[in-house]
Short mmCIF file of C-alpha atoms and ligand atoms in Angstrom, two decimals:
data_model
loop_
_atom_site.label_atom_id
_atom_site.label_comp_id
_atom_site.label_asym_id
_atom_site.label_seq_id
_atom_site.Cartn_x
_atom_site.Cartn_y
_atom_site.Cartn_z
CA UNK A 19 -135.06 -228.84 37.05
CA UNK A 20 -132.56 -229.29 34.21
CA UNK A 21 -130.23 -226.28 34.08
CA UNK A 22 -127.74 -224.96 31.55
CA UNK A 23 -125.19 -222.36 32.72
CA UNK A 24 -123.74 -220.31 29.86
CA UNK A 25 -120.12 -219.14 30.20
CA UNK A 26 -116.78 -220.57 31.22
CA UNK A 27 -115.34 -218.28 33.88
CA UNK A 28 -115.12 -218.21 37.65
CA UNK A 29 -118.54 -216.56 37.93
CA UNK A 30 -120.10 -219.42 36.01
CA UNK A 31 -118.35 -222.02 38.18
CA UNK A 32 -119.70 -220.23 41.25
CA UNK A 33 -123.22 -220.16 39.78
CA UNK A 34 -123.01 -223.84 38.82
CA UNK A 35 -121.68 -224.72 42.30
CA UNK A 36 -124.57 -222.94 44.01
CA UNK A 37 -127.18 -224.32 41.58
CA UNK A 38 -125.88 -227.88 42.06
CA UNK A 39 -126.62 -227.55 45.80
CA UNK A 40 -130.29 -226.85 45.14
CA UNK A 41 -132.68 -229.75 45.75
CA UNK A 42 -134.49 -228.57 42.59
CA UNK A 43 -131.43 -229.30 40.38
CA UNK A 44 -131.83 -232.61 38.50
CA UNK A 45 -129.24 -232.12 35.76
CA UNK A 46 -126.58 -229.48 35.15
CA UNK A 47 -124.87 -228.51 31.89
CA UNK A 48 -122.30 -225.76 31.31
CA UNK A 49 -121.37 -224.26 27.97
CA UNK A 50 -118.47 -224.15 27.55
CA UNK A 51 -117.61 -224.45 31.27
CA UNK A 52 -114.13 -225.19 32.64
CA UNK A 53 -112.40 -227.92 34.65
CA UNK A 54 -114.31 -226.88 37.76
CA UNK A 55 -117.77 -227.10 36.19
CA UNK A 56 -116.82 -230.47 34.64
CA UNK A 57 -116.82 -231.89 38.16
CA UNK A 58 -120.41 -230.66 38.77
CA UNK A 59 -122.17 -231.57 35.54
CA UNK A 60 -121.62 -232.01 31.81
CA UNK A 61 -119.59 -229.43 29.89
CA UNK A 62 -120.86 -228.76 26.36
CA UNK A 63 -118.33 -227.59 23.77
CA UNK A 64 -120.40 -224.59 22.68
CA UNK A 65 -119.05 -221.06 22.94
CA UNK A 66 -121.08 -218.47 24.83
CA UNK A 67 -121.40 -216.48 21.59
CA UNK A 68 -123.02 -219.31 19.61
CA UNK A 69 -126.66 -218.37 20.10
CA UNK A 70 -128.07 -220.95 17.68
CA UNK A 71 -125.93 -223.71 19.18
CA UNK A 72 -126.99 -222.80 22.73
CA UNK A 73 -130.69 -222.76 21.85
CA UNK A 74 -130.34 -226.12 20.08
CA UNK A 75 -128.48 -227.63 23.04
CA UNK A 76 -131.14 -226.38 25.47
CA UNK A 77 -133.92 -227.95 23.38
CA UNK A 78 -132.07 -231.22 22.80
CA UNK A 79 -131.29 -231.62 26.49
CA UNK A 80 -134.78 -230.56 27.61
CA UNK A 81 -133.36 -227.74 29.72
CA UNK A 82 -135.88 -226.02 32.03
CA UNK A 83 -133.75 -222.97 32.81
CA UNK A 84 -130.76 -221.37 31.09
CA UNK A 85 -128.64 -219.14 33.35
CA UNK A 86 -126.52 -216.72 31.31
CA UNK A 87 -123.27 -215.53 32.89
CA UNK A 88 -121.51 -213.03 30.58
CA UNK A 89 -122.87 -209.76 29.17
CA UNK A 90 -121.99 -210.26 25.49
CA UNK A 91 -124.53 -213.02 24.74
CA UNK A 92 -127.15 -211.07 26.69
CA UNK A 93 -126.55 -207.95 24.59
CA UNK A 94 -126.63 -210.15 21.46
CA UNK A 95 -130.10 -211.47 22.27
CA UNK A 96 -129.50 -214.96 23.67
CA UNK A 97 -132.40 -214.63 26.11
CA UNK A 98 -134.71 -213.41 23.33
CA UNK A 99 -133.73 -216.40 21.17
CA UNK A 100 -134.31 -218.83 24.05
CA UNK A 101 -137.70 -217.29 24.84
CA UNK A 102 -138.70 -217.51 21.17
CA UNK A 103 -137.85 -221.21 21.32
CA UNK A 104 -139.94 -221.64 24.48
CA UNK A 105 -136.97 -222.04 26.85
CA UNK A 106 -136.97 -220.17 30.17
CA UNK A 107 -133.86 -218.10 30.88
CA UNK A 108 -132.34 -216.11 33.73
CA UNK A 109 -130.92 -212.92 32.26
CA UNK A 110 -132.23 -209.81 30.52
CA UNK A 111 -133.42 -209.56 26.93
CA UNK A 112 -131.24 -207.52 24.57
CA UNK A 113 -133.54 -204.54 25.12
CA UNK A 114 -133.10 -204.74 28.90
CA UNK A 115 -129.36 -205.53 28.62
CA UNK A 116 -128.96 -201.99 27.24
CA UNK A 117 -128.70 -200.94 30.88
CA UNK A 118 -125.08 -202.22 30.52
CA UNK A 119 -124.46 -202.02 26.78
CA UNK A 120 -125.49 -198.33 26.51
CA UNK A 121 -124.13 -195.99 29.16
CA UNK A 122 -126.47 -193.27 27.95
CA UNK A 123 -129.54 -195.48 28.09
CA UNK A 124 -128.59 -196.30 31.70
CA UNK A 125 -128.36 -192.60 32.51
CA UNK A 126 -131.75 -191.91 30.93
CA UNK A 127 -133.32 -194.73 32.95
CA UNK A 128 -131.73 -193.46 36.18
CA UNK A 129 -132.87 -189.92 35.50
CA UNK A 130 -136.45 -191.06 34.93
CA UNK A 131 -136.31 -193.36 37.96
CA UNK A 132 -134.82 -190.70 40.24
CA UNK A 133 -131.88 -192.97 41.07
CA UNK A 134 -128.79 -191.09 42.33
CA UNK A 135 -126.01 -190.71 39.76
CA UNK A 136 -123.41 -188.23 38.52
CA UNK A 137 -124.03 -185.71 35.76
CA UNK A 138 -123.07 -186.55 32.20
CA UNK A 139 -123.38 -185.55 28.56
CA UNK A 140 -123.80 -187.57 25.37
CA UNK A 141 -121.59 -186.80 22.35
CA UNK A 142 -122.04 -188.12 18.83
CA UNK A 143 -118.86 -186.59 17.43
CA UNK A 144 -115.29 -186.49 18.70
CA UNK A 145 -115.10 -182.80 17.79
CA UNK A 146 -117.91 -181.81 20.14
CA UNK A 147 -116.42 -183.96 22.93
CA UNK A 148 -112.98 -182.32 22.51
CA UNK A 149 -114.62 -178.88 22.77
CA UNK A 150 -116.44 -179.94 25.93
CA UNK A 151 -113.17 -181.10 27.54
CA UNK A 152 -111.51 -177.77 26.71
CA UNK A 153 -114.48 -175.93 28.20
CA UNK A 154 -114.36 -177.95 31.44
CA UNK A 155 -110.59 -177.55 31.83
CA UNK A 156 -108.09 -179.52 33.86
CA UNK A 157 -109.86 -179.10 37.19
CA UNK A 158 -113.07 -180.84 36.08
CA UNK A 159 -111.81 -183.59 33.79
CA UNK A 160 -114.67 -186.03 33.22
CA UNK A 161 -114.60 -189.81 32.87
CA UNK A 162 -114.67 -190.79 29.17
CA UNK A 163 -116.96 -193.73 28.33
CA UNK A 164 -117.75 -195.46 25.06
CA UNK A 165 -121.51 -195.84 24.68
CA UNK A 166 -121.26 -199.55 23.92
CA UNK A 167 -119.80 -202.85 25.15
CA UNK A 168 -116.01 -202.88 24.94
CA UNK A 169 -114.91 -205.95 26.93
CA UNK A 170 -113.83 -203.84 29.90
CA UNK A 171 -111.85 -201.38 27.73
CA UNK A 172 -114.55 -198.77 27.22
CA UNK A 173 -113.89 -196.46 30.18
CA UNK A 174 -110.93 -194.11 30.72
CA UNK A 175 -110.39 -191.98 33.81
CA UNK A 176 -107.92 -189.44 32.42
CA UNK A 177 -105.26 -187.86 34.63
CA UNK A 178 -104.50 -184.99 32.22
CA UNK A 179 -106.31 -183.06 29.53
CA UNK A 180 -104.11 -184.76 26.90
CA UNK A 181 -105.19 -188.17 28.18
CA UNK A 182 -108.82 -187.03 27.97
CA UNK A 183 -108.39 -186.00 24.32
CA UNK A 184 -106.59 -189.28 23.55
CA UNK A 185 -109.40 -191.26 25.21
CA UNK A 186 -111.98 -189.50 23.02
CA UNK A 187 -110.07 -190.51 19.87
CA UNK A 188 -109.66 -194.08 21.13
CA UNK A 189 -113.23 -194.69 22.31
CA UNK A 190 -115.36 -192.86 19.72
CA UNK A 191 -114.73 -195.73 17.29
CA UNK A 192 -116.52 -198.29 19.48
CA UNK A 193 -120.07 -197.10 18.80
CA UNK A 194 -119.70 -193.56 17.44
CA UNK A 195 -121.07 -192.21 20.72
CA UNK A 196 -119.37 -191.13 23.93
CA UNK A 197 -120.61 -190.25 27.38
CA UNK A 198 -118.53 -187.74 29.35
CA UNK A 199 -119.42 -188.14 32.97
CA UNK A 200 -118.63 -186.27 36.18
CA UNK A 201 -116.05 -187.97 38.37
CA UNK A 202 -117.63 -189.21 41.55
CA UNK A 203 -115.71 -189.11 44.80
CA UNK A 204 -115.81 -191.76 47.50
CA UNK A 205 -115.25 -195.49 47.59
CA UNK A 206 -116.51 -197.99 45.04
CA UNK A 207 -118.80 -200.89 45.87
CA UNK A 208 -120.61 -203.56 43.87
CA UNK A 209 -124.34 -203.69 44.65
CA UNK A 210 -126.03 -206.66 42.97
CA UNK A 211 -129.62 -207.83 43.13
CA UNK A 212 -131.31 -210.85 41.57
CA UNK A 213 -134.45 -209.69 39.78
CA UNK A 214 -136.82 -212.54 38.99
CA UNK A 215 -140.49 -213.38 39.43
CA UNK A 216 -141.28 -209.83 40.57
CA UNK A 217 -138.80 -210.02 43.49
CA UNK A 218 -135.74 -207.77 43.83
CA UNK A 219 -133.41 -209.84 45.97
CA UNK A 220 -130.23 -208.05 47.15
CA UNK A 221 -126.91 -209.85 47.50
CA UNK A 222 -124.49 -208.68 50.20
CA UNK A 223 -122.48 -205.62 49.16
CA UNK A 224 -118.88 -206.17 48.14
CA UNK A 225 -115.68 -204.43 46.98
CA UNK A 226 -113.76 -205.51 43.91
CA UNK A 227 -110.03 -204.94 43.21
CA UNK A 228 -109.80 -204.17 39.50
CA UNK A 229 -106.11 -203.34 39.06
CA UNK A 230 -103.40 -205.96 38.57
CA UNK A 231 -100.93 -204.47 41.05
CA UNK A 232 -100.92 -204.00 44.79
CA UNK A 233 -101.96 -200.56 45.97
CA UNK A 234 -104.30 -200.42 42.95
CA UNK A 235 -101.45 -199.93 40.53
CA UNK A 236 -100.99 -201.11 36.95
CA UNK A 237 -103.51 -202.15 34.32
CA UNK A 238 -107.18 -202.88 34.74
CA UNK A 239 -108.22 -206.54 34.88
CA UNK A 240 -111.49 -208.40 35.13
CA UNK A 241 -111.06 -208.29 38.93
CA UNK A 242 -108.28 -209.65 41.16
CA UNK A 243 -110.20 -210.18 44.39
CA UNK A 244 -113.25 -209.20 46.40
CA UNK A 245 -114.25 -208.79 50.01
CA UNK A 246 -117.64 -208.46 51.65
CA UNK A 247 -119.17 -206.62 53.39
CA UNK A 248 -117.73 -203.09 53.13
CA UNK A 249 -117.94 -201.58 56.61
CA UNK A 250 -118.46 -198.03 55.33
CA UNK A 251 -122.03 -198.43 54.02
CA UNK A 252 -124.49 -197.58 56.75
CA UNK A 253 -127.76 -198.53 55.06
CA UNK A 254 -127.41 -201.33 52.49
CA UNK A 255 -131.17 -201.97 52.34
CA UNK A 256 -131.81 -198.26 51.71
CA UNK A 257 -129.34 -198.31 48.83
CA UNK A 258 -131.29 -201.06 47.03
CA UNK A 259 -134.54 -199.18 47.69
CA UNK A 260 -133.10 -195.97 46.24
CA UNK A 261 -131.39 -197.52 43.22
CA UNK A 262 -132.44 -201.01 42.15
CA UNK A 263 -136.16 -200.90 42.92
CA UNK A 264 -136.94 -197.65 41.03
CA UNK A 265 -134.70 -198.66 38.11
CA UNK A 266 -136.46 -202.04 37.80
CA UNK A 267 -139.84 -200.25 37.91
CA UNK A 268 -138.70 -197.75 35.26
CA UNK A 269 -137.45 -200.51 32.95
CA UNK A 270 -140.84 -202.22 33.18
CA UNK A 271 -142.61 -198.92 32.47
CA UNK A 272 -140.47 -198.52 29.33
CA UNK A 273 -141.52 -201.93 28.01
CA UNK A 274 -138.07 -203.43 28.63
CA UNK A 275 -138.64 -205.26 31.92
CA UNK A 276 -135.41 -206.31 33.58
CA UNK A 277 -134.95 -209.89 34.74
CA UNK A 278 -131.51 -211.11 35.71
CA UNK A 279 -128.78 -209.80 37.98
CA UNK A 280 -128.82 -206.01 38.18
CA UNK A 281 -125.32 -204.99 39.25
CA UNK A 282 -124.83 -201.36 40.23
CA UNK A 283 -121.31 -199.95 40.35
CA UNK A 284 -121.78 -197.38 43.11
CA UNK A 285 -119.56 -194.71 44.67
CA UNK A 286 -120.20 -194.19 48.37
CA UNK A 287 -119.19 -190.89 49.95
CA UNK A 288 -120.46 -190.37 53.46
CA UNK A 289 -124.20 -191.00 53.33
CA UNK A 290 -124.39 -190.45 49.56
CA UNK A 291 -124.41 -193.41 47.17
CA UNK A 292 -124.34 -192.65 43.45
CA UNK A 293 -124.32 -195.04 40.51
CA UNK A 294 -121.50 -194.76 37.98
CA UNK A 295 -122.52 -197.78 35.88
CA UNK A 296 -124.86 -200.73 35.65
CA UNK A 297 -124.04 -204.24 34.57
CA UNK A 298 -126.73 -206.69 33.56
CA UNK A 299 -125.10 -209.83 35.03
CA UNK A 300 -123.33 -211.09 38.12
CA UNK A 301 -119.92 -209.58 38.88
CA UNK A 302 -116.82 -211.70 38.46
CA UNK A 303 -115.20 -212.29 40.99
CA UNK A 304 -118.03 -210.85 43.14
CA UNK A 305 -120.11 -214.01 42.55
CA UNK A 306 -117.21 -216.18 43.75
CA UNK A 307 -117.01 -214.25 47.03
CA UNK A 308 -120.74 -213.95 47.69
CA UNK A 309 -122.27 -217.28 46.66
CA UNK A 310 -120.40 -219.19 49.43
CA UNK A 311 -122.44 -217.04 51.86
CA UNK A 312 -125.74 -218.39 50.46
CA UNK A 313 -128.27 -219.57 53.00
CA UNK A 314 -131.09 -220.32 50.57
CA UNK A 315 -131.91 -221.92 47.24
CA UNK A 316 -130.26 -219.95 44.43
CA UNK A 317 -132.00 -221.97 41.73
CA UNK A 318 -135.43 -221.16 43.16
CA UNK A 319 -134.52 -217.46 43.13
CA UNK A 320 -133.14 -217.53 39.56
CA UNK A 321 -136.20 -219.40 38.33
CA UNK A 322 -138.48 -216.77 39.92
CA UNK A 323 -140.02 -219.47 42.10
CA UNK A 324 -139.36 -217.79 45.41
CA UNK A 325 -141.57 -215.04 46.81
CA UNK A 326 -138.98 -214.11 49.45
CA UNK A 327 -135.58 -212.44 48.96
CA UNK A 328 -132.71 -214.93 48.94
CA UNK A 329 -131.05 -215.38 52.35
CA UNK A 330 -127.31 -215.01 52.95
CA UNK A 331 -125.29 -215.68 56.11
CA UNK A 332 -124.32 -212.42 57.80
CA UNK A 333 -120.62 -213.21 57.63
CA UNK A 334 -117.53 -211.90 55.90
CA UNK A 335 -116.06 -213.32 52.72
CA UNK A 336 -112.78 -212.81 50.88
CA UNK A 337 -111.97 -214.20 47.43
CA UNK A 338 -108.43 -213.97 46.05
CA UNK A 339 -107.85 -214.48 42.33
CA UNK A 340 -104.80 -216.48 41.21
CA UNK A 341 -103.75 -215.45 37.70
CA UNK A 342 -101.25 -216.56 35.09
CA UNK A 343 -98.03 -214.50 35.21
CA UNK A 344 -98.22 -211.74 32.60
CA UNK A 345 -102.02 -211.28 32.80
CA UNK A 346 -103.68 -208.92 31.73
CA UNK A 347 -101.01 -208.94 29.01
CA UNK A 348 -99.84 -212.13 27.35
CA UNK A 349 -99.34 -215.26 29.43
CA UNK A 350 -98.58 -218.97 29.05
CA UNK A 351 -101.22 -221.70 29.37
CA UNK A 352 -101.04 -225.45 29.95
CA UNK A 353 -99.27 -225.32 33.35
CA UNK A 354 -100.35 -228.13 35.68
CA UNK A 355 -102.09 -226.96 38.86
CA UNK A 356 -101.32 -228.82 42.10
CA UNK A 357 -102.67 -228.53 45.62
CA UNK A 358 -106.36 -228.22 44.71
CA UNK A 359 -107.16 -231.10 47.08
CA UNK A 360 -105.17 -229.57 49.92
CA UNK A 361 -107.55 -226.70 50.69
CA UNK A 362 -109.72 -226.64 53.81
CA UNK A 363 -113.14 -228.29 53.49
CA UNK A 364 -115.05 -225.04 53.91
CA UNK A 365 -112.88 -223.01 51.52
CA UNK A 366 -114.08 -223.04 47.92
CA UNK A 367 -111.77 -222.88 44.92
CA UNK A 368 -113.62 -221.62 41.86
CA UNK A 369 -112.03 -222.32 38.50
CA UNK A 370 -111.92 -219.70 35.73
CA UNK A 371 -109.24 -220.29 33.07
CA UNK A 372 -108.69 -224.01 33.63
CA UNK A 373 -108.99 -227.12 31.47
CA UNK A 374 -108.27 -230.84 31.73
CA UNK A 375 -105.27 -232.13 29.79
CA UNK A 376 -105.21 -235.47 27.97
CA UNK A 377 -104.32 -237.24 31.23
CA UNK A 378 -107.19 -235.60 33.09
CA UNK A 379 -104.95 -233.23 35.07
CA UNK A 380 -106.13 -229.66 35.70
CA UNK A 381 -104.05 -227.12 33.76
CA UNK A 382 -104.13 -223.36 33.29
CA UNK A 383 -106.09 -222.16 30.25
CA UNK A 384 -106.63 -218.44 30.80
CA UNK A 385 -105.48 -215.22 32.45
CA UNK A 386 -107.52 -215.45 35.61
CA UNK A 387 -107.15 -219.08 36.67
CA UNK A 388 -108.76 -219.61 40.09
CA UNK A 389 -110.52 -217.71 42.87
CA UNK A 390 -110.00 -218.97 46.42
CA UNK A 391 -112.96 -217.96 48.59
CA UNK A 392 -113.08 -218.15 52.38
CA UNK A 393 -115.86 -217.07 54.73
CA UNK A 394 -115.55 -216.32 58.45
CA UNK A 395 -117.04 -214.19 61.18
CA UNK A 396 -114.69 -211.28 60.37
CA UNK A 397 -112.97 -209.93 57.27
CA UNK A 398 -109.58 -210.35 58.97
CA UNK A 399 -110.21 -214.05 59.54
CA UNK A 400 -111.70 -214.64 56.08
CA UNK A 401 -108.68 -212.90 54.56
CA UNK A 402 -106.19 -214.93 56.56
CA UNK A 403 -107.92 -218.19 55.59
CA UNK A 404 -108.16 -217.26 51.91
CA UNK A 405 -104.43 -216.48 51.73
CA UNK A 406 -103.45 -219.55 53.78
CA UNK A 407 -105.25 -221.70 51.19
CA UNK A 408 -103.89 -219.77 48.18
CA UNK A 409 -100.42 -220.70 49.46
CA UNK A 410 -101.25 -224.43 49.11
CA UNK A 411 -102.05 -224.17 45.39
CA UNK A 412 -99.23 -224.11 42.86
CA UNK A 413 -98.74 -223.57 39.16
CA UNK A 414 -95.86 -222.12 37.22
CA UNK A 415 -96.00 -218.33 37.06
CA UNK A 416 -98.92 -218.00 39.51
CA UNK A 417 -99.58 -214.39 40.50
CA UNK A 418 -101.97 -212.93 43.04
CA UNK A 419 -102.38 -209.62 44.82
CA UNK A 420 -101.38 -209.72 48.47
CA UNK A 421 -103.56 -206.81 49.54
CA UNK A 422 -107.15 -207.97 48.97
CA UNK A 423 -109.36 -206.63 51.81
CA UNK A 424 -106.42 -204.84 53.42
CA UNK A 425 -107.84 -201.34 52.94
CA UNK A 426 -110.99 -202.34 54.82
CA UNK A 427 -108.85 -203.51 57.75
CA UNK A 428 -106.63 -200.43 57.72
CA UNK A 429 -109.69 -198.15 57.70
N1 LIG B 526 -115.74 -207.40 38.83
C1 LIG B 526 -116.21 -206.46 37.91
C2 LIG B 526 -117.19 -206.95 36.94
O1 LIG B 526 -117.65 -208.07 37.00
O2 LIG B 526 -117.56 -206.18 36.06
#
């Protein structure tokens, strides 16, 4: 099979790495890719937003399957355009990608499917939302969400009523619609399932660290590290039966069948698991932590050519993200990265913001630069091995959180 992976982050390197291990993979292209994907196949200088260019490249290179990493091209209709051109794709159509791009659509689907979630209200004017906040008062401040894609900046969890009002003013401009949602208690997990060929195939559960600073302080990022599995979820299989399966059935019933990775952001409190958002693609850096646990053929699953759920080793995994100093604010690029060949054979370093300079050396080219992923029989061991290998990699200004997976170990 000739495969094109769309995107250039760590998630896409992890997908390309796992696809390249499949006996079905004959040729691999990444657009635009990074220095890590360049070592696995051919990088194409096409941005993930260039729908026409991606369709043309897939046709010219006789690609059998396009695997789309990021949400923006999915919401913009890349899969629809590929299908119109007769090219098979892994990822939802624009209509099905609304499960991520419209928070309200996701709530309507969950309500119809009977999937557990928090309460919420839709507002089409800032004035009505401000009134609602005043009515709820300080003790029941809701989460404020833009009803549209906002590159990770569309959700505010206000600490005060003034912050809630400010969030309404800030977010109403994104799509003219807001969802004010009940705050859910508990601990957050990422619950992802590959949906293809009529099979809902769960990945191991994981926990993402979204804030830049240790102790979950500072600004939100794309994700600074992940561990798997969370020990506080008693019935992972039951969670997918209660959430993903009915939602997939409901999407099909609505004429917007979902194919792709259905990623539920879920709060777990005791035995209760409630969805606070859906994404329509693999998590980043969740993919970097989970794909090294693969014990099956990812490409067969993505192509819908497997009738069985994908198998994963029942082990622990920890991925630590190394970022450029200053991220998620401004940061320098072009710093040479050393030590990439010094990591243990069974530890995987996934590239995100990297490029090759004119001498062929790997240099930094983004905020999140690398994810170092280690698997082991326990989270403690996986964590120790991930950090031991992070310490062997160097670039100027490198920053990483020291506390990935620590809260799982401290209970
Ligand atoms: N790690 C969070 C996300 O991919 O949205």
